[in-house]
Amino acid sequence: MTFFSFPNPVNETAVRVTATGVAVMVAAALAFQRPEILVIVAYGFLARVVAGPRISPLALLSTRVITPRIPGHHRLVPGAPKRFAQGLGAVASGGAVAAYYALGWHVVAWSLAALILLLATLEATLRICVGCIIHAQLAKRGVLATPVCEECADVRLVRVRQGASA
């Protein structure tokens, strides 16, 4: 595996732990009106897109410290949809930082932060990865040259999977 690669498959538990960290950081940024936290979030997303967990402190904490201590079965899921989702997070968080600092559009920045909080919370709590769903739809239409992950494309399968593992 090269430095500039993304793992495939990825541990879904680690993904959900990372999403929890993102949600906590963005919630803190919103609650305390601290835009500098969004800079940290944006760096994390960009780092994960570029090199997987290798240079993202949050992903390193998730993959090397927290996830190994969580008992139970750790499911592996396709990496490409998760990398795509990280890319969307990088665009949204980078957009929030640019809106706040470069353009002075504070309402836009906080709105993007709220969207990131919502999407990270869906991943962390319900295993719903909106970026993965978008990735699957784009792959199905031939826009992306990656295999279609039916599970990623169909939120109903998440419910079936949760019912089977509960």
Tab-separated table of C-alpha atoms in Angstrom:
chain	number	residue	atom	x	y	z
A	1	MET	CA	0.000	0.000	0.000
A	2	THR	CA	1.408	3.392	-0.975
A	3	PHE	CA	1.279	6.490	1.184
A	4	PHE	CA	-1.271	8.182	-1.089
A	5	SER	CA	-3.850	5.413	-0.974
A	6	PHE	CA	-6.994	4.577	0.889
A	7	PRO	CA	-7.531	1.221	2.573
A	8	ASN	CA	-9.873	-1.266	0.959
A	9	PRO	CA	-11.758	-2.706	2.690
A	10	VAL	CA	-12.173	-0.513	5.758
A	11	ASN	CA	-13.332	-1.392	9.242
A	12	GLU	CA	-16.872	-0.036	9.606
A	13	THR	CA	-16.437	0.359	13.360
A	14	ALA	CA	-13.413	2.612	12.825
A	15	VAL	CA	-15.400	4.631	10.284
A	16	ARG	CA	-18.220	5.103	12.776
A	17	VAL	CA	-15.795	6.060	15.565
A	18	THR	CA	-14.195	8.633	13.255
A	19	ALA	CA	-17.641	9.962	12.306
A	20	THR	CA	-18.420	10.303	16.023
A	21	GLY	CA	-15.251	12.351	16.470
A	22	VAL	CA	-16.181	14.584	13.540
A	23	ALA	CA	-19.683	15.069	14.953
A	24	VAL	CA	-18.319	15.983	18.390
A	25	MET	CA	-15.816	18.475	16.961
A	26	VAL	CA	-18.385	20.132	14.687
A	27	ALA	CA	-20.951	20.255	17.504
A	28	ALA	CA	-18.336	21.998	19.662
A	29	ALA	CA	-17.545	24.434	16.844
A	30	LEU	CA	-21.237	25.260	16.496
A	31	ALA	CA	-21.970	25.434	20.224
A	32	PHE	CA	-19.023	27.659	21.051
A	33	GLN	CA	-18.932	29.529	17.704
A	34	ARG	CA	-15.293	28.506	17.187
A	35	PRO	CA	-14.546	28.424	13.458
A	36	GLU	CA	-10.944	27.330	14.050
A	37	ILE	CA	-12.310	23.892	14.961
A	38	LEU	CA	-13.680	23.718	11.403
A	39	VAL	CA	-10.110	24.162	10.140
A	40	ILE	CA	-9.115	21.049	12.102
A	41	VAL	CA	-12.126	19.156	10.735
A	42	ALA	CA	-11.290	20.215	7.172
A	43	TYR	CA	-7.679	19.100	7.597
A	44	GLY	CA	-8.866	15.717	8.878
A	45	PHE	CA	-11.160	15.127	5.915
A	46	LEU	CA	-8.473	16.155	3.428
A	47	ALA	CA	-5.864	13.993	5.164
A	48	ARG	CA	-8.159	10.946	5.068
A	49	VAL	CA	-8.927	11.448	1.367
A	50	VAL	CA	-5.255	11.812	0.467
A	51	ALA	CA	-3.715	9.100	2.654
A	52	GLY	CA	-6.427	7.205	4.507
A	53	PRO	CA	-5.835	7.198	8.259
A	54	ARG	CA	-2.050	7.740	8.000
A	55	ILE	CA	-1.922	11.511	8.637
A	56	SER	CA	-5.299	12.134	10.250
A	57	PRO	CA	-4.967	12.315	14.046
A	58	LEU	CA	-8.655	11.480	14.487
A	59	ALA	CA	-8.468	8.463	12.153
A	60	LEU	CA	-5.277	7.248	13.847
A	61	LEU	CA	-6.998	7.499	17.232
A	62	SER	CA	-10.015	5.662	15.815
A	63	THR	CA	-8.119	2.881	14.040
A	64	ARG	CA	-5.247	2.285	16.446
A	65	VAL	CA	-6.600	3.126	19.896
A	66	ILE	CA	-10.398	3.114	20.167
A	67	THR	CA	-11.614	0.524	17.631
A	68	PRO	CA	-9.247	-2.261	18.743
A	69	ARG	CA	-10.694	-1.892	22.256
A	70	ILE	CA	-14.305	-2.251	21.118
A	71	PRO	CA	-15.397	-5.863	21.567
A	72	GLY	CA	-17.448	-7.760	19.040
A	73	HIS	CA	-17.467	-8.343	15.326
A	74	HIS	CA	-15.910	-5.613	13.192
A	75	ARG	CA	-17.403	-5.585	9.722
A	76	LEU	CA	-15.332	-4.723	6.673
A	77	VAL	CA	-16.925	-2.485	4.041
A	78	PRO	CA	-15.722	-1.251	0.628
A	79	GLY	CA	-13.172	1.556	0.816
A	80	ALA	CA	-14.038	3.492	-2.357
A	81	PRO	CA	-17.447	4.734	-1.151
A	82	LYS	CA	-15.941	5.770	2.197
A	83	ARG	CA	-13.149	7.676	0.444
A	84	PHE	CA	-15.759	9.400	-1.722
A	85	ALA	CA	-17.704	10.341	1.416
A	86	GLN	CA	-14.506	11.729	2.977
A	87	GLY	CA	-14.033	13.778	-0.200
A	88	LEU	CA	-17.502	15.254	0.158
A	89	GLY	CA	-16.670	16.066	3.773
A	90	ALA	CA	-13.461	17.747	2.639
A	91	VAL	CA	-15.383	19.892	0.151
A	92	ALA	CA	-18.066	20.834	2.696
A	93	SER	CA	-15.647	21.572	5.534
A	94	GLY	CA	-13.213	23.366	3.226
A	95	GLY	CA	-16.158	25.364	1.920
A	96	ALA	CA	-17.147	26.250	5.481
A	97	VAL	CA	-13.617	27.439	6.267
A	98	ALA	CA	-13.431	29.470	3.037
A	99	ALA	CA	-16.888	30.932	3.611
A	100	TYR	CA	-15.991	31.993	7.136
A	101	TYR	CA	-12.454	33.269	6.746
A	102	ALA	CA	-12.112	34.309	3.089
A	103	LEU	CA	-15.597	35.528	2.308
A	104	GLY	CA	-16.988	36.540	5.690
A	105	TRP	CA	-20.102	34.470	5.035
A	106	HIS	CA	-20.549	33.246	8.582
A	107	VAL	CA	-24.116	32.000	8.130
A	108	VAL	CA	-23.029	29.889	5.146
A	109	ALA	CA	-20.091	28.499	7.118
A	110	TRP	CA	-22.254	27.533	10.089
A	111	SER	CA	-24.896	26.058	7.769
A	112	LEU	CA	-22.284	23.836	6.131
A	113	ALA	CA	-21.043	22.866	9.592
A	114	ALA	CA	-24.591	21.916	10.602
A	115	LEU	CA	-24.877	19.757	7.469
A	116	ILE	CA	-21.580	18.022	8.315
A	117	LEU	CA	-22.844	17.441	11.854
A	118	LEU	CA	-26.052	15.874	10.532
A	119	LEU	CA	-24.269	13.589	8.059
A	120	ALA	CA	-21.573	12.511	10.537
A	121	THR	CA	-24.259	11.763	13.122
A	122	LEU	CA	-26.182	9.611	10.617
A	123	GLU	CA	-23.019	7.589	9.937
A	124	ALA	CA	-22.041	7.330	13.601
A	125	THR	CA	-25.431	6.381	15.007
A	126	LEU	CA	-27.440	4.736	12.221
A	127	ARG	CA	-24.737	3.463	9.819
A	128	ILE	CA	-26.217	5.622	7.085
A	129	CYS	CA	-23.456	7.009	4.889
A	130	VAL	CA	-25.029	9.547	2.551
A	131	GLY	CA	-21.732	9.904	0.665
A	132	CYS	CA	-21.737	6.130	0.081
A	133	ILE	CA	-25.303	6.286	-1.235
A	134	ILE	CA	-24.343	9.091	-3.645
A	135	HIS	CA	-21.225	7.126	-4.672
A	136	ALA	CA	-23.329	4.056	-5.452
A	137	GLN	CA	-25.790	6.061	-7.530
A	138	LEU	CA	-22.981	7.687	-9.516
A	139	ALA	CA	-21.313	4.299	-10.045
A	140	LYS	CA	-24.621	2.780	-11.155
A	141	ARG	CA	-24.985	5.540	-13.749
A	142	GLY	CA	-21.418	5.044	-14.983
A	143	VAL	CA	-20.185	8.424	-13.729
A	144	LEU	CA	-17.645	6.717	-11.452
A	145	ALA	CA	-15.495	3.844	-12.648
A	146	THR	CA	-15.876	1.788	-9.473
A	147	PRO	CA	-18.009	-1.281	-8.832
A	148	VAL	CA	-21.508	-0.650	-7.546
A	149	CYS	CA	-21.945	-1.583	-3.902
A	150	GLU	CA	-25.607	-2.547	-3.630
A	151	GLU	CA	-25.492	-2.329	0.148
A	152	CYS	CA	-24.154	1.233	-0.130
A	153	ALA	CA	-26.891	2.174	-2.571
A	154	ASP	CA	-29.835	0.874	-0.560
A	155	VAL	CA	-30.508	2.341	2.883
A	156	ARG	CA	-33.066	-0.429	3.475
A	157	LEU	CA	-30.215	-2.951	3.591
A	158	VAL	CA	-28.753	-1.033	6.516
A	159	ARG	CA	-31.961	-1.710	8.429
A	160	VAL	CA	-31.845	-5.396	7.497
A	161	ARG	CA	-28.197	-5.607	8.551
A	162	GLN	CA	-28.902	-3.867	11.856
A	163	GLY	CA	-31.822	-6.182	12.551
A	164	ALA	CA	-29.690	-9.232	11.803
A	165	SER	CA	-26.826	-8.105	14.019
A	166	ALA	CA	-28.931	-6.773	16.909
